[in-house]
Tab-separated table of N, CA, C and O in Angstrom:
chain	number	residue	atom	x	y	z
A	1	UNK	N	-30.512	22.576	2.336
A	1	UNK	CA	-30.841	21.797	1.162
A	1	UNK	C	-32.307	21.381	1.248
A	1	UNK	O	-32.767	20.884	2.267
A	2	UNK	N	-33.018	21.544	0.176
A	2	UNK	CA	-34.433	21.196	0.190
A	2	UNK	C	-34.609	19.696	-0.007
A	2	UNK	O	-33.713	18.999	-0.491
A	3	UNK	N	-35.776	19.240	0.334
A	3	UNK	CA	-36.099	17.824	0.191
A	3	UNK	C	-36.066	17.410	-1.278
A	3	UNK	O	-35.648	16.299	-1.618
A	4	UNK	N	-36.449	18.304	-2.134
A	4	UNK	CA	-36.453	18.022	-3.578
A	4	UNK	C	-35.027	17.794	-4.088
A	4	UNK	O	-34.762	16.859	-4.846
A	5	UNK	N	-34.088	18.634	-3.662
A	5	UNK	CA	-32.693	18.502	-4.089
A	5	UNK	C	-32.112	17.189	-3.565
A	5	UNK	O	-31.421	16.466	-4.280
A	6	UNK	N	-32.409	16.851	-2.310
A	6	UNK	CA	-31.916	15.586	-1.738
A	6	UNK	C	-32.475	14.388	-2.499
A	6	UNK	O	-31.769	13.416	-2.758
A	7	UNK	N	-33.739	14.466	-2.864
A	7	UNK	CA	-34.357	13.370	-3.615
A	7	UNK	C	-33.682	13.206	-4.979
A	7	UNK	O	-33.433	12.081	-5.430
A	8	UNK	N	-33.360	14.313	-5.639
A	8	UNK	CA	-32.674	14.255	-6.930
A	8	UNK	C	-31.267	13.662	-6.789
A	8	UNK	O	-30.815	12.889	-7.640
A	9	UNK	N	-30.575	14.013	-5.712
A	9	UNK	CA	-29.234	13.464	-5.486
A	9	UNK	C	-29.299	11.954	-5.278
A	9	UNK	O	-28.481	11.210	-5.808
A	10	UNK	N	-30.292	11.509	-4.513
A	10	UNK	CA	-30.452	10.064	-4.302
A	10	UNK	C	-30.755	9.355	-5.613
A	10	UNK	O	-30.231	8.285	-5.893
A	11	UNK	N	-31.595	9.971	-6.427
A	11	UNK	CA	-31.940	9.386	-7.716
A	11	UNK	C	-30.694	9.261	-8.595
A	11	UNK	O	-30.474	8.236	-9.235
A	12	UNK	N	-29.861	10.290	-8.619
A	12	UNK	CA	-28.622	10.247	-9.400
A	12	UNK	C	-27.683	9.166	-8.880
A	12	UNK	O	-27.013	8.497	-9.658
A	13	UNK	N	-27.616	8.987	-7.565
A	13	UNK	CA	-26.778	7.920	-7.002
A	13	UNK	C	-27.283	6.562	-7.466
A	13	UNK	O	-26.511	5.685	-7.812
A	14	UNK	N	-28.588	6.366	-7.487
A	14	UNK	CA	-29.162	5.099	-7.943
A	14	UNK	C	-28.827	4.859	-9.407
A	14	UNK	O	-28.563	3.743	-9.820
A	15	UNK	N	-28.879	5.903	-10.220
A	15	UNK	CA	-28.535	5.754	-11.637
A	15	UNK	C	-27.092	5.315	-11.795
A	15	UNK	O	-26.770	4.490	-12.638
A	16	UNK	N	-26.202	5.880	-10.984
A	16	UNK	CA	-24.795	5.480	-11.043
A	16	UNK	C	-24.647	4.001	-10.724
A	16	UNK	O	-23.918	3.285	-11.388
A	17	UNK	N	-25.348	3.555	-9.703
A	17	UNK	CA	-25.278	2.142	-9.310
A	17	UNK	C	-25.879	1.270	-10.399
A	17	UNK	O	-25.294	0.271	-10.796
A	18	UNK	N	-27.047	1.651	-10.910
A	18	UNK	CA	-27.684	0.807	-11.910
A	18	UNK	C	-26.870	0.761	-13.195
A	18	UNK	O	-26.804	-0.260	-13.850
A	19	UNK	N	-26.207	1.867	-13.574
A	19	UNK	CA	-25.382	1.823	-14.782
A	19	UNK	C	-24.158	0.941	-14.545
A	19	UNK	O	-23.704	0.242	-15.450
A	20	UNK	N	-23.611	0.954	-13.332
A	20	UNK	CA	-22.494	0.079	-13.000
A	20	UNK	C	-22.930	-1.378	-13.070
A	20	UNK	O	-22.234	-2.222	-13.628
A	21	UNK	N	-24.122	-1.679	-12.534
A	21	UNK	CA	-24.628	-3.053	-12.577
A	21	UNK	C	-24.891	-3.487	-14.010
A	21	UNK	O	-24.595	-4.616	-14.383
A	22	UNK	N	-25.441	-2.584	-14.812
A	22	UNK	CA	-25.731	-2.922	-16.203
A	22	UNK	C	-24.451	-3.254	-16.964
A	22	UNK	O	-24.452	-4.100	-17.851
A	23	UNK	N	-23.365	-2.602	-16.600
A	23	UNK	CA	-22.084	-2.871	-17.250
A	23	UNK	C	-21.628	-4.303	-16.960
A	23	UNK	O	-21.131	-5.003	-17.835
A	24	UNK	N	-21.806	-4.748	-15.726
A	24	UNK	CA	-21.362	-6.085	-15.335
A	24	UNK	C	-22.404	-7.164	-15.572
A	24	UNK	O	-22.074	-8.325	-15.770
A	25	UNK	N	-23.678	-6.794	-15.529
A	25	UNK	CA	-24.755	-7.764	-15.690
A	25	UNK	C	-25.718	-7.277	-16.762
A	25	UNK	O	-26.749	-6.696	-16.454
A	26	UNK	N	-25.396	-7.498	-18.024
A	26	UNK	CA	-26.252	-7.009	-19.102
A	26	UNK	C	-27.629	-7.649	-19.042
A	26	UNK	O	-27.773	-8.788	-18.605
A	27	UNK	N	-28.634	-6.892	-19.481
A	27	UNK	CA	-30.006	-7.410	-19.455
A	27	UNK	C	-30.174	-8.558	-20.443
A	27	UNK	O	-30.825	-9.529	-20.160
A	28	UNK	N	-29.597	-8.415	-21.625
A	28	UNK	CA	-29.672	-9.473	-22.626
A	28	UNK	C	-28.350	-10.233	-22.627
A	28	UNK	O	-27.310	-9.660	-22.921
A	29	UNK	N	-28.376	-11.521	-22.280
A	29	UNK	CA	-27.120	-12.275	-22.248
A	29	UNK	C	-26.515	-12.421	-23.645
A	29	UNK	O	-27.220	-12.414	-24.646
A	30	UNK	N	-25.210	-12.548	-23.675
A	30	UNK	CA	-24.509	-12.775	-24.938
A	30	UNK	C	-24.853	-14.173	-25.448
A	30	UNK	O	-25.324	-15.027	-24.686
A	31	UNK	N	-24.616	-14.410	-26.711
A	31	UNK	CA	-24.822	-15.747	-27.255
A	31	UNK	C	-23.603	-16.610	-26.929
A	31	UNK	O	-22.481	-16.115	-26.849
A	32	UNK	N	-23.853	-17.888	-26.783
A	32	UNK	CA	-22.748	-18.831	-26.614
A	32	UNK	C	-21.932	-18.854	-27.891
A	32	UNK	O	-22.474	-18.648	-28.977
A	33	UNK	N	-20.644	-19.117	-27.747
A	33	UNK	CA	-19.790	-19.241	-28.928
A	33	UNK	C	-19.291	-20.680	-29.052
A	33	UNK	O	-19.235	-21.406	-28.067
A	34	UNK	N	-18.952	-21.063	-30.267
A	34	UNK	CA	-18.422	-22.402	-30.522
A	34	UNK	C	-17.021	-22.471	-29.920
A	34	UNK	O	-16.135	-21.730	-30.327
A	35	UNK	N	-16.841	-23.336	-28.932
A	35	UNK	CA	-15.515	-23.495	-28.309
A	35	UNK	C	-14.662	-24.436	-29.159
A	35	UNK	O	-13.509	-24.144	-29.457
A	36	UNK	N	-15.238	-25.556	-29.544
A	36	UNK	CA	-14.592	-26.554	-30.407
A	36	UNK	C	-15.670	-27.177	-31.279
A	36	UNK	O	-16.859	-27.049	-30.989
A	37	UNK	N	-15.257	-27.900	-32.292
A	37	UNK	CA	-16.232	-28.527	-33.188
A	37	UNK	C	-16.348	-30.032	-32.978
A	37	UNK	O	-16.940	-30.734	-33.781
A	38	UNK	N	-15.770	-30.514	-31.888
A	38	UNK	CA	-15.889	-31.920	-31.507
A	38	UNK	C	-16.096	-31.978	-29.998
A	38	UNK	O	-15.616	-31.110	-29.268
A	39	UNK	N	-16.809	-33.005	-29.517
A	39	UNK	CA	-17.009	-33.124	-28.069
A	39	UNK	C	-15.712	-33.554	-27.375
A	39	UNK	O	-14.759	-33.991	-28.025
A	40	UNK	N	-15.708	-33.408	-26.073
A	40	UNK	CA	-14.575	-33.864	-25.259
A	40	UNK	C	-15.070	-34.995	-24.367
A	40	UNK	O	-16.081	-34.839	-23.671
A	41	UNK	N	-14.350	-36.117	-24.394
A	41	UNK	CA	-14.709	-37.245	-23.536
A	41	UNK	C	-14.037	-37.064	-22.188
A	41	UNK	O	-12.840	-36.779	-22.111
A	42	UNK	N	-14.839	-37.192	-21.135
A	42	UNK	CA	-14.324	-37.052	-19.767
A	42	UNK	C	-14.946	-38.143	-18.897
A	42	UNK	O	-16.019	-38.655	-19.193
A	43	UNK	N	-14.236	-38.482	-17.834
A	43	UNK	CA	-14.795	-39.414	-16.861
A	43	UNK	C	-15.455	-38.602	-15.754
A	43	UNK	O	-14.804	-37.793	-15.089
A	44	UNK	N	-16.755	-38.805	-15.590
A	44	UNK	CA	-17.498	-38.172	-14.501
A	44	UNK	C	-17.538	-39.134	-13.332
A	44	UNK	O	-17.719	-40.336	-13.513
A	45	UNK	N	-17.359	-38.608	-12.135
A	45	UNK	CA	-17.336	-39.428	-10.919
A	45	UNK	C	-18.672	-39.278	-10.200
A	45	UNK	O	-19.124	-38.154	-9.943
A	46	UNK	N	-19.280	-40.414	-9.874
A	46	UNK	CA	-20.583	-40.425	-9.213
A	46	UNK	C	-20.579	-39.512	-7.979
A	46	UNK	O	-19.679	-39.572	-7.154
A	47	UNK	N	-21.599	-38.663	-7.897
A	47	UNK	CA	-21.772	-37.783	-6.752
A	47	UNK	C	-21.013	-36.469	-6.833
A	47	UNK	O	-21.269	-35.555	-6.064
A	48	UNK	N	-20.090	-36.350	-7.774
A	48	UNK	CA	-19.313	-35.115	-7.903
A	48	UNK	C	-20.112	-34.086	-8.709
A	48	UNK	O	-20.789	-34.425	-9.674
A	49	UNK	N	-19.995	-32.820	-8.299
A	49	UNK	CA	-20.687	-31.735	-8.992
A	49	UNK	C	-19.726	-31.071	-9.970
A	49	UNK	O	-18.579	-30.799	-9.639
A	50	UNK	N	-20.238	-30.809	-11.176
A	50	UNK	CA	-19.452	-30.192	-12.233
A	50	UNK	C	-20.148	-28.917	-12.712
A	50	UNK	O	-21.351	-28.772	-12.561
A	51	UNK	N	-19.368	-28.029	-13.304
A	51	UNK	CA	-19.901	-26.795	-13.891
A	51	UNK	C	-19.502	-26.769	-15.366
A	51	UNK	O	-18.361	-26.498	-15.704
A	52	UNK	N	-20.470	-27.074	-16.243
A	52	UNK	CA	-20.238	-27.115	-17.684
A	52	UNK	C	-20.301	-25.708	-18.252
A	52	UNK	O	-21.223	-24.938	-17.960
A	53	UNK	N	-19.328	-25.351	-19.059
A	53	UNK	CA	-19.266	-24.030	-19.673
A	53	UNK	C	-20.407	-23.867	-20.675
A	53	UNK	O	-20.531	-24.640	-21.619
A	54	UNK	N	-21.230	-22.855	-20.465
A	54	UNK	CA	-22.341	-22.549	-21.361
A	54	UNK	C	-21.922	-21.511	-22.404
A	54	UNK	O	-22.342	-21.562	-23.555
A	55	UNK	N	-21.054	-20.597	-22.013
A	55	UNK	CA	-20.721	-19.457	-22.890
A	55	UNK	C	-19.749	-19.819	-24.012
A	55	UNK	O	-19.723	-19.151	-25.037
A	56	UNK	N	-18.932	-20.868	-23.832
A	56	UNK	CA	-17.974	-21.267	-24.851
A	56	UNK	C	-16.650	-20.529	-24.769
A	56	UNK	O	-15.760	-20.741	-25.582
A	57	UNK	N	-16.496	-19.655	-23.784
A	57	UNK	CA	-15.289	-18.827	-23.685
A	57	UNK	C	-14.235	-19.372	-22.707
A	57	UNK	O	-13.133	-18.855	-22.641
A	58	UNK	N	-14.576	-20.418	-21.970
A	58	UNK	CA	-13.664	-20.998	-20.990
A	58	UNK	C	-12.421	-21.581	-21.654
A	58	UNK	O	-12.500	-22.181	-22.730
A	59	UNK	N	-11.296	-21.423	-21.005
A	59	UNK	CA	-10.043	-22.023	-21.494
A	59	UNK	C	-9.884	-23.442	-20.953
A	59	UNK	O	-8.912	-24.117	-21.265
A	60	UNK	N	-10.830	-23.893	-20.124
A	60	UNK	CA	-10.780	-25.235	-19.531
A	60	UNK	C	-11.946	-26.084	-20.035
A	60	UNK	O	-12.582	-26.799	-19.264
A	61	UNK	N	-12.246	-25.990	-21.316
A	61	UNK	CA	-13.370	-26.725	-21.889
A	61	UNK	C	-13.271	-28.205	-21.545
A	61	UNK	O	-12.182	-28.751	-21.523
A	62	UNK	N	-14.396	-28.845	-21.268
A	62	UNK	CA	-15.773	-28.362	-21.365
A	62	UNK	C	-16.285	-27.706	-20.083
A	62	UNK	O	-17.463	-27.409	-19.970
A	63	UNK	N	-15.386	-27.482	-19.131
A	63	UNK	CA	-15.805	-26.949	-17.841
A	63	UNK	C	-15.589	-25.440	-17.749
A	63	UNK	O	-14.779	-24.865	-18.478
A	64	UNK	N	-16.285	-24.827	-16.825
A	64	UNK	CA	-16.244	-23.377	-16.632
A	64	UNK	C	-14.978	-22.953	-15.899
A	64	UNK	O	-14.549	-23.612	-14.953
A	65	UNK	N	-14.395	-21.839	-16.337
A	65	UNK	CA	-13.255	-21.247	-15.631
A	65	UNK	C	-13.568	-19.819	-15.167
A	65	UNK	O	-12.689	-19.097	-14.738
A	66	UNK	N	-14.825	-19.399	-15.292
A	66	UNK	CA	-15.222	-18.061	-14.867
A	66	UNK	C	-15.147	-17.006	-15.962
A	66	UNK	O	-15.441	-15.842	-15.721
A	67	UNK	N	-14.763	-17.390	-17.166
A	67	UNK	CA	-14.646	-16.417	-18.266
A	67	UNK	C	-15.956	-15.685	-18.532
A	67	UNK	O	-15.941	-14.523	-18.922
A	68	UNK	N	-17.099	-16.361	-18.333
A	68	UNK	CA	-18.403	-15.726	-18.582
A	68	UNK	C	-18.569	-14.473	-17.738
A	68	UNK	O	-19.158	-13.490	-18.171
A	69	UNK	N	-18.026	-14.493	-16.524
A	69	UNK	CA	-18.164	-13.347	-15.621
A	69	UNK	C	-17.246	-12.207	-16.039
A	69	UNK	O	-17.669	-11.069	-16.182
A	70	UNK	N	-15.984	-12.534	-16.273
A	70	UNK	CA	-15.003	-11.500	-16.597
A	70	UNK	C	-15.231	-10.888	-17.974
A	70	UNK	O	-14.860	-9.755	-18.214
A	71	UNK	N	-15.873	-11.638	-18.864
A	71	UNK	CA	-16.189	-11.097	-20.185
A	71	UNK	C	-17.610	-10.537	-20.236
A	71	UNK	O	-18.106	-10.182	-21.295
A	72	UNK	N	-18.268	-10.525	-19.073
A	72	UNK	CA	-19.598	-9.914	-18.925
A	72	UNK	C	-20.619	-10.451	-19.923
A	72	UNK	O	-21.312	-9.704	-20.591
A	73	UNK	N	-20.714	-11.773	-20.007
A	73	UNK	CA	-21.626	-12.379	-20.975
A	73	UNK	C	-23.071	-12.405	-20.504
A	73	UNK	O	-23.973	-12.506	-21.319
A	74	UNK	N	-23.278	-12.369	-19.185
A	74	UNK	CA	-24.635	-12.520	-18.660
A	74	UNK	C	-25.059	-13.981	-18.600
A	74	UNK	O	-26.185	-14.289	-18.234
A	75	UNK	N	-24.171	-14.891	-18.968
A	75	UNK	CA	-24.452	-16.328	-18.940
A	75	UNK	C	-23.848	-16.944	-17.682
A	75	UNK	O	-22.937	-16.377	-17.087
A	76	UNK	N	-24.358	-18.103	-17.307
A	76	UNK	CA	-23.843	-18.834	-16.143
A	76	UNK	C	-23.596	-20.284	-16.531
A	76	UNK	O	-24.280	-20.810	-17.406
A	77	UNK	N	-22.657	-20.944	-15.860
A	77	UNK	CA	-22.408	-22.355	-16.181
A	77	UNK	C	-23.584	-23.233	-15.759
A	77	UNK	O	-24.389	-22.856	-14.908
A	78	UNK	N	-23.672	-24.400	-16.377
A	78	UNK	CA	-24.684	-25.392	-16.028
A	78	UNK	C	-24.080	-26.295	-14.967
A	78	UNK	O	-23.108	-27.011	-15.230
A	79	UNK	N	-24.639	-26.248	-13.783
A	79	UNK	CA	-24.147	-27.063	-12.673
A	79	UNK	C	-24.917	-28.386	-12.685
A	79	UNK	O	-26.143	-28.392	-12.770
A	80	UNK	N	-24.177	-29.492	-12.628
A	80	UNK	CA	-24.834	-30.801	-12.611
A	80	UNK	C	-24.022	-31.782	-11.779
A	80	UNK	O	-22.824	-31.614	-11.584
A	81	UNK	N	-24.716	-32.801	-11.271
A	81	UNK	CA	-24.072	-33.824	-10.444
A	81	UNK	C	-24.120	-35.144	-11.204
A	81	UNK	O	-25.182	-35.541	-11.713
A	82	UNK	N	-22.977	-35.818	-11.272
A	82	UNK	CA	-22.890	-37.107	-11.963
A	82	UNK	C	-23.685	-38.156	-11.194
A	82	UNK	O	-23.523	-38.301	-9.988
A	83	UNK	N	-24.543	-38.878	-11.897
A	83	UNK	CA	-25.377	-39.909	-11.279
A	83	UNK	C	-24.640	-41.238	-11.138
A	83	UNK	O	-25.007	-42.073	-10.327
A	84	UNK	N	-23.606	-41.402	-11.975
A	84	UNK	CA	-22.787	-42.612	-11.916
A	84	UNK	C	-21.402	-42.291	-12.465
A	84	UNK	O	-21.225	-41.311	-13.174
A	85	UNK	N	-20.433	-43.125	-12.125
A	85	UNK	CA	-19.086	-42.943	-12.660
A	85	UNK	C	-19.059	-43.565	-14.050
A	85	UNK	O	-19.365	-44.752	-14.206
A	86	UNK	N	-18.746	-42.729	-15.047
A	86	UNK	CA	-18.682	-43.219	-16.425
A	86	UNK	C	-18.010	-42.190	-17.321
A	86	UNK	O	-17.883	-41.020	-16.962
A	87	UNK	N	-17.598	-42.645	-18.482
A	87	UNK	CA	-17.006	-41.750	-19.478
A	87	UNK	C	-18.129	-41.251	-20.378
A	87	UNK	O	-18.930	-42.046	-20.886
A	88	UNK	N	-18.191	-39.929	-20.560
A	88	UNK	CA	-19.228	-39.314	-21.389
A	88	UNK	C	-18.584	-38.317	-22.348
A	88	UNK	O	-17.477	-37.838	-22.119
A	89	UNK	N	-19.303	-37.983	-23.401
A	89	UNK	CA	-18.873	-36.951	-24.346
A	89	UNK	C	-19.641	-35.676	-23.993
A	89	UNK	O	-20.868	-35.654	-24.072
A	90	UNK	N	-18.909	-34.644	-23.590
A	90	UNK	CA	-19.531	-33.364	-23.261
A	90	UNK	C	-19.404	-32.419	-24.445
A	90	UNK	O	-18.366	-32.339	-25.094
A	91	UNK	N	-20.477	-31.700	-24.708
A	91	UNK	CA	-20.562	-30.795	-25.846
A	91	UNK	C	-19.600	-29.615	-25.706
A	91	UNK	O	-19.474	-29.035	-24.623
A	92	UNK	N	-18.949	-29.254	-26.802
A	92	UNK	CA	-18.123	-28.043	-26.827
A	92	UNK	C	-18.571	-27.084	-27.931
A	92	UNK	O	-18.070	-25.967	-28.005
A	93	UNK	N	-19.508	-27.512	-28.792
A	93	UNK	CA	-20.016	-26.587	-29.808
A	93	UNK	C	-21.101	-25.689	-29.224
A	93	UNK	O	-21.439	-24.663	-29.808
A	94	UNK	N	-21.630	-26.067	-28.056
A	94	UNK	CA	-22.632	-25.311	-27.292
A	94	UNK	C	-23.983	-25.240	-27.985
A	94	UNK	O	-24.825	-24.409	-27.648
A	95	UNK	N	-24.209	-26.135	-28.946
A	95	UNK	CA	-25.484	-26.150	-29.671
A	95	UNK	C	-26.318	-27.389	-29.349
A	95	UNK	O	-27.384	-27.575	-29.922
A	96	UNK	N	-25.845	-28.225	-28.437
A	96	UNK	CA	-26.560	-29.448	-28.091
A	96	UNK	C	-27.952	-29.162	-27.557
A	96	UNK	O	-28.198	-28.136	-26.926
A	97	UNK	N	-28.859	-30.084	-27.803
A	97	UNK	CA	-30.220	-29.983	-27.252
A	97	UNK	C	-30.316	-30.742	-25.927
A	97	UNK	O	-31.357	-30.749	-25.288
A	98	UNK	N	-29.206	-31.392	-25.518
A	98	UNK	CA	-29.167	-32.181	-24.279
A	98	UNK	C	-27.989	-31.761	-23.403
A	98	UNK	O	-27.159	-32.579	-23.040
A	99	UNK	N	-27.875	-30.470	-23.092
A	99	UNK	CA	-26.701	-30.020	-22.322
A	99	UNK	C	-26.602	-30.732	-20.973
A	99	UNK	O	-27.626	-31.002	-20.369
A	100	UNK	N	-25.422	-31.068	-20.559
A	100	UNK	CA	-24.097	-30.772	-21.098
A	100	UNK	C	-23.587	-31.812	-22.094
A	100	UNK	O	-22.476	-31.727	-22.575
A	101	UNK	N	-24.425	-32.817	-22.379
A	101	UNK	CA	-23.972	-33.954	-23.174
A	101	UNK	C	-24.048	-33.676	-24.675
A	101	UNK	O	-24.946	-32.987	-25.148
A	102	UNK	N	-23.122	-34.246	-25.411
A	102	UNK	CA	-23.102	-34.119	-26.861
A	102	UNK	C	-24.261	-34.913	-27.453
A	102	UNK	O	-24.522	-36.041	-27.043
A	103	UNK	N	-24.955	-34.311	-28.408
A	103	UNK	CA	-26.031	-35.011	-29.108
A	103	UNK	C	-25.741	-35.124	-30.605
A	103	UNK	O	-26.611	-35.479	-31.392
A	104	UNK	N	-24.509	-34.784	-31.005
A	104	UNK	CA	-24.119	-34.893	-32.407
A	104	UNK	C	-24.348	-33.635	-33.223
A	104	UNK	O	-24.048	-33.607	-34.412
A	105	UNK	N	-24.862	-32.580	-32.613
A	105	UNK	CA	-25.132	-31.335	-33.331
A	105	UNK	C	-23.873	-30.765	-33.973
A	105	UNK	O	-23.951	-30.081	-34.996
A	106	UNK	N	-22.704	-31.052	-33.404
A	106	UNK	CA	-21.442	-30.524	-33.956
A	106	UNK	C	-21.200	-30.980	-35.390
A	106	UNK	O	-20.429	-30.363	-36.105
A	107	UNK	N	-21.872	-32.045	-35.798
A	107	UNK	CA	-21.710	-32.550	-37.168
A	107	UNK	C	-22.531	-31.748	-38.184
A	107	UNK	O	-22.345	-31.922	-39.387
A	108	UNK	N	-23.421	-30.893	-37.705
A	108	UNK	CA	-24.286	-30.130	-38.612
A	108	UNK	C	-23.469	-29.148	-39.447
A	108	UNK	O	-22.390	-28.705	-39.058
A	109	UNK	N	-24.000	-28.819	-40.608
A	109	UNK	CA	-23.329	-27.880	-41.509
A	109	UNK	C	-23.146	-26.519	-40.846
A	109	UNK	O	-22.098	-25.878	-40.996
A	110	UNK	N	-24.145	-26.099	-40.083
A	110	UNK	CA	-24.075	-24.795	-39.413
A	110	UNK	C	-22.877	-24.713	-38.467
A	110	UNK	O	-22.133	-23.742	-38.481
A	111	UNK	N	-22.676	-25.746	-37.660
A	111	UNK	CA	-21.554	-25.748	-36.715
A	111	UNK	C	-20.234	-25.888	-37.461
A	111	UNK	O	-19.261	-25.186	-37.173
A	112	UNK	N	-20.171	-26.771	-38.434
A	112	UNK	CA	-18.921	-27.001	-39.157
A	112	UNK	C	-18.468	-25.774	-39.952
A	112	UNK	O	-17.284	-25.541	-40.115
A	113	UNK	N	-19.406	-24.959	-40.408
A	113	UNK	CA	-19.056	-23.740	-41.150
A	113	UNK	C	-18.699	-22.576	-40.216
A	113	UNK	O	-18.065	-21.615	-40.640
A	114	UNK	N	-19.110	-22.684	-38.967
A	114	UNK	CA	-18.867	-21.589	-38.008
A	114	UNK	C	-17.391	-21.526	-37.618
A	114	UNK	O	-16.701	-22.543	-37.573
A	115	UNK	N	-16.940	-20.325	-37.335
A	115	UNK	CA	-15.578	-20.128	-36.837
A	115	UNK	C	-15.552	-20.471	-35.346
A	115	UNK	O	-16.496	-20.144	-34.623
A	116	UNK	N	-14.488	-21.100	-34.876
A	116	UNK	CA	-14.325	-21.332	-33.448
A	116	UNK	C	-14.235	-19.955	-32.784
A	116	UNK	O	-13.537	-19.071	-33.268
A	117	UNK	N	-15.000	-19.771	-31.726
A	117	UNK	CA	-15.028	-18.487	-31.025
A	117	UNK	C	-16.123	-17.553	-31.499
A	117	UNK	O	-16.272	-16.448	-30.981
A	118	UNK	N	-16.921	-18.001	-32.474
A	118	UNK	CA	-18.025	-17.161	-32.953
A	118	UNK	C	-19.364	-17.785	-32.570
A	118	UNK	O	-19.470	-18.993	-32.412
A	119	UNK	N	-20.408	-16.958	-32.419
A	119	UNK	CA	-21.728	-17.502	-32.089
A	119	UNK	C	-22.360	-18.178	-33.303
A	119	UNK	O	-21.987	-17.888	-34.443
A	120	UNK	N	-23.294	-19.069	-33.042
A	120	UNK	CA	-24.026	-19.721	-34.149
A	120	UNK	C	-25.198	-18.866	-34.576
A	120	UNK	O	-25.758	-18.129	-33.864
Protein backbone atom coordinates (compact mmCIF):
# COMPACT_ATOMS: atom_id res chain seq x y z
CA UNK A 1 0.00 0.00 0.00
CA UNK A 2 1.40 3.38 -0.92
CA UNK A 3 1.67 6.28 1.46
CA UNK A 4 -0.86 8.19 -0.61
CA UNK A 5 -3.49 5.44 -0.26
CA UNK A 6 -2.90 5.23 3.51
CA UNK A 7 -3.27 9.00 3.81
CA UNK A 8 -6.59 8.86 1.93
CA UNK A 9 -7.86 6.07 4.19
CA UNK A 10 -6.99 8.11 7.28
CA UNK A 11 -8.75 11.12 5.81
CA UNK A 12 -11.89 9.05 5.16
CA UNK A 13 -11.79 7.75 8.75
CA UNK A 14 -11.64 11.34 10.02
CA UNK A 15 -14.63 12.27 7.87
CA UNK A 16 -16.60 9.39 9.37
CA UNK A 17 -15.77 10.61 12.87
CA UNK A 18 -16.50 14.24 12.10
CA UNK A 19 -19.85 13.39 10.48
CA UNK A 20 -20.74 11.32 13.56
CA UNK A 21 -19.80 14.24 15.81
CA UNK A 22 -21.77 16.67 13.67
CA UNK A 23 -24.83 14.46 14.09
CA UNK A 24 -24.59 14.65 17.89
CA UNK A 25 -23.11 18.14 18.22
CA UNK A 26 -24.53 20.44 15.55
CA UNK A 27 -22.53 23.55 14.72
CA UNK A 28 -25.57 25.81 15.01
CA UNK A 29 -27.53 25.16 18.21
CA UNK A 30 -31.29 24.75 18.03
CA UNK A 31 -33.49 27.54 19.31
CA UNK A 32 -35.02 27.27 22.75
CA UNK A 33 -38.70 26.38 22.76
CA UNK A 34 -41.46 27.70 25.00
CA UNK A 35 -41.89 25.09 27.75
CA UNK A 36 -44.73 26.92 29.54
CA UNK A 37 -46.22 30.40 29.42
CA UNK A 38 -45.96 31.06 33.15
CA UNK A 39 -42.98 30.88 35.52
CA UNK A 40 -42.58 28.17 38.13
CA UNK A 41 -41.99 29.15 41.75
CA UNK A 42 -39.39 27.02 43.50
CA UNK A 43 -37.47 27.20 46.75
CA UNK A 44 -33.73 27.46 46.13
CA UNK A 45 -31.46 26.30 48.94
CA UNK A 46 -28.37 28.38 49.74
CA UNK A 47 -25.19 26.79 48.40
CA UNK A 48 -26.99 24.19 46.27
CA UNK A 49 -26.16 24.02 42.55
CA UNK A 50 -28.99 23.85 40.03
CA UNK A 51 -29.17 23.25 36.28
CA UNK A 52 -31.85 25.42 34.63
CA UNK A 53 -33.24 24.09 31.35
CA UNK A 54 -32.22 26.39 28.49
CA UNK A 55 -33.67 24.37 25.60
CA UNK A 56 -37.27 24.17 26.90
CA UNK A 57 -37.53 20.45 26.13
CA UNK A 58 -37.04 19.09 29.67
CA UNK A 59 -39.93 17.19 31.25
CA UNK A 60 -38.74 18.42 34.68
CA UNK A 61 -39.20 22.15 34.11
CA UNK A 62 -37.68 24.49 35.09
CA UNK A 63 -34.71 22.17 35.59
CA UNK A 64 -32.72 20.14 33.07
CA UNK A 65 -33.37 16.43 32.57
CA UNK A 66 -30.84 15.92 29.75
CA UNK A 67 -33.35 16.26 26.89
CA UNK A 68 -31.07 18.81 25.17
CA UNK A 69 -28.47 16.07 24.67
CA UNK A 70 -30.76 13.29 23.49
CA UNK A 71 -32.60 15.62 21.12
CA UNK A 72 -29.25 16.94 19.83
CA UNK A 73 -30.06 20.61 20.36
CA UNK A 74 -26.48 21.80 20.80
CA UNK A 75 -27.67 23.70 23.89
CA UNK A 76 -26.55 23.21 27.50
CA UNK A 77 -28.28 23.93 30.80
CA UNK A 78 -27.43 27.04 32.81
CA UNK A 79 -25.66 25.93 35.96
CA UNK A 80 -26.03 28.27 38.93
CA UNK A 81 -25.59 28.21 42.70
CA UNK A 82 -28.21 29.69 45.03
CA UNK A 83 -26.78 32.59 47.04
CA UNK A 84 -29.50 32.34 49.68
CA UNK A 85 -32.45 30.15 50.58
CA UNK A 86 -35.57 31.74 49.11
CA UNK A 87 -38.56 31.20 46.86
CA UNK A 88 -38.03 32.49 43.31
CA UNK A 89 -39.91 32.43 40.01
CA UNK A 90 -37.87 30.61 37.36
CA UNK A 91 -38.56 31.29 33.70
CA UNK A 92 -40.19 28.58 31.57
CA UNK A 93 -40.89 30.63 28.42
CA UNK A 94 -37.08 30.73 27.87
CA UNK A 95 -37.25 34.34 26.67
CA UNK A 96 -36.15 36.04 29.90
CA UNK A 97 -33.35 38.60 29.78
CA UNK A 98 -32.30 37.54 33.33
CA UNK A 99 -31.90 33.75 33.12
CA UNK A 100 -32.80 31.65 35.02
CA UNK A 101 -35.15 34.11 36.72
CA UNK A 102 -38.48 35.27 35.31
CA UNK A 103 -38.51 38.91 34.20
CA UNK A 104 -42.14 38.98 33.03
CA UNK A 105 -41.38 38.37 29.34
CA UNK A 106 -43.98 35.56 29.34
CA UNK A 107 -46.66 38.26 29.42
CA UNK A 108 -45.56 39.61 26.02
CA UNK A 109 -47.80 39.13 23.00
CA UNK A 110 -45.07 37.16 21.23
CA UNK A 111 -44.87 34.54 23.99
CA UNK A 112 -48.62 34.37 24.56
CA UNK A 113 -49.27 33.77 20.84
CA UNK A 114 -46.56 31.10 20.61
CA UNK A 115 -47.43 27.42 20.82
CA UNK A 116 -45.97 25.53 23.79
CA UNK A 117 -43.08 23.50 22.39
CA UNK A 118 -42.32 25.92 19.56
CA UNK A 119 -39.43 28.40 19.28
CA UNK A 120 -40.03 32.15 19.53
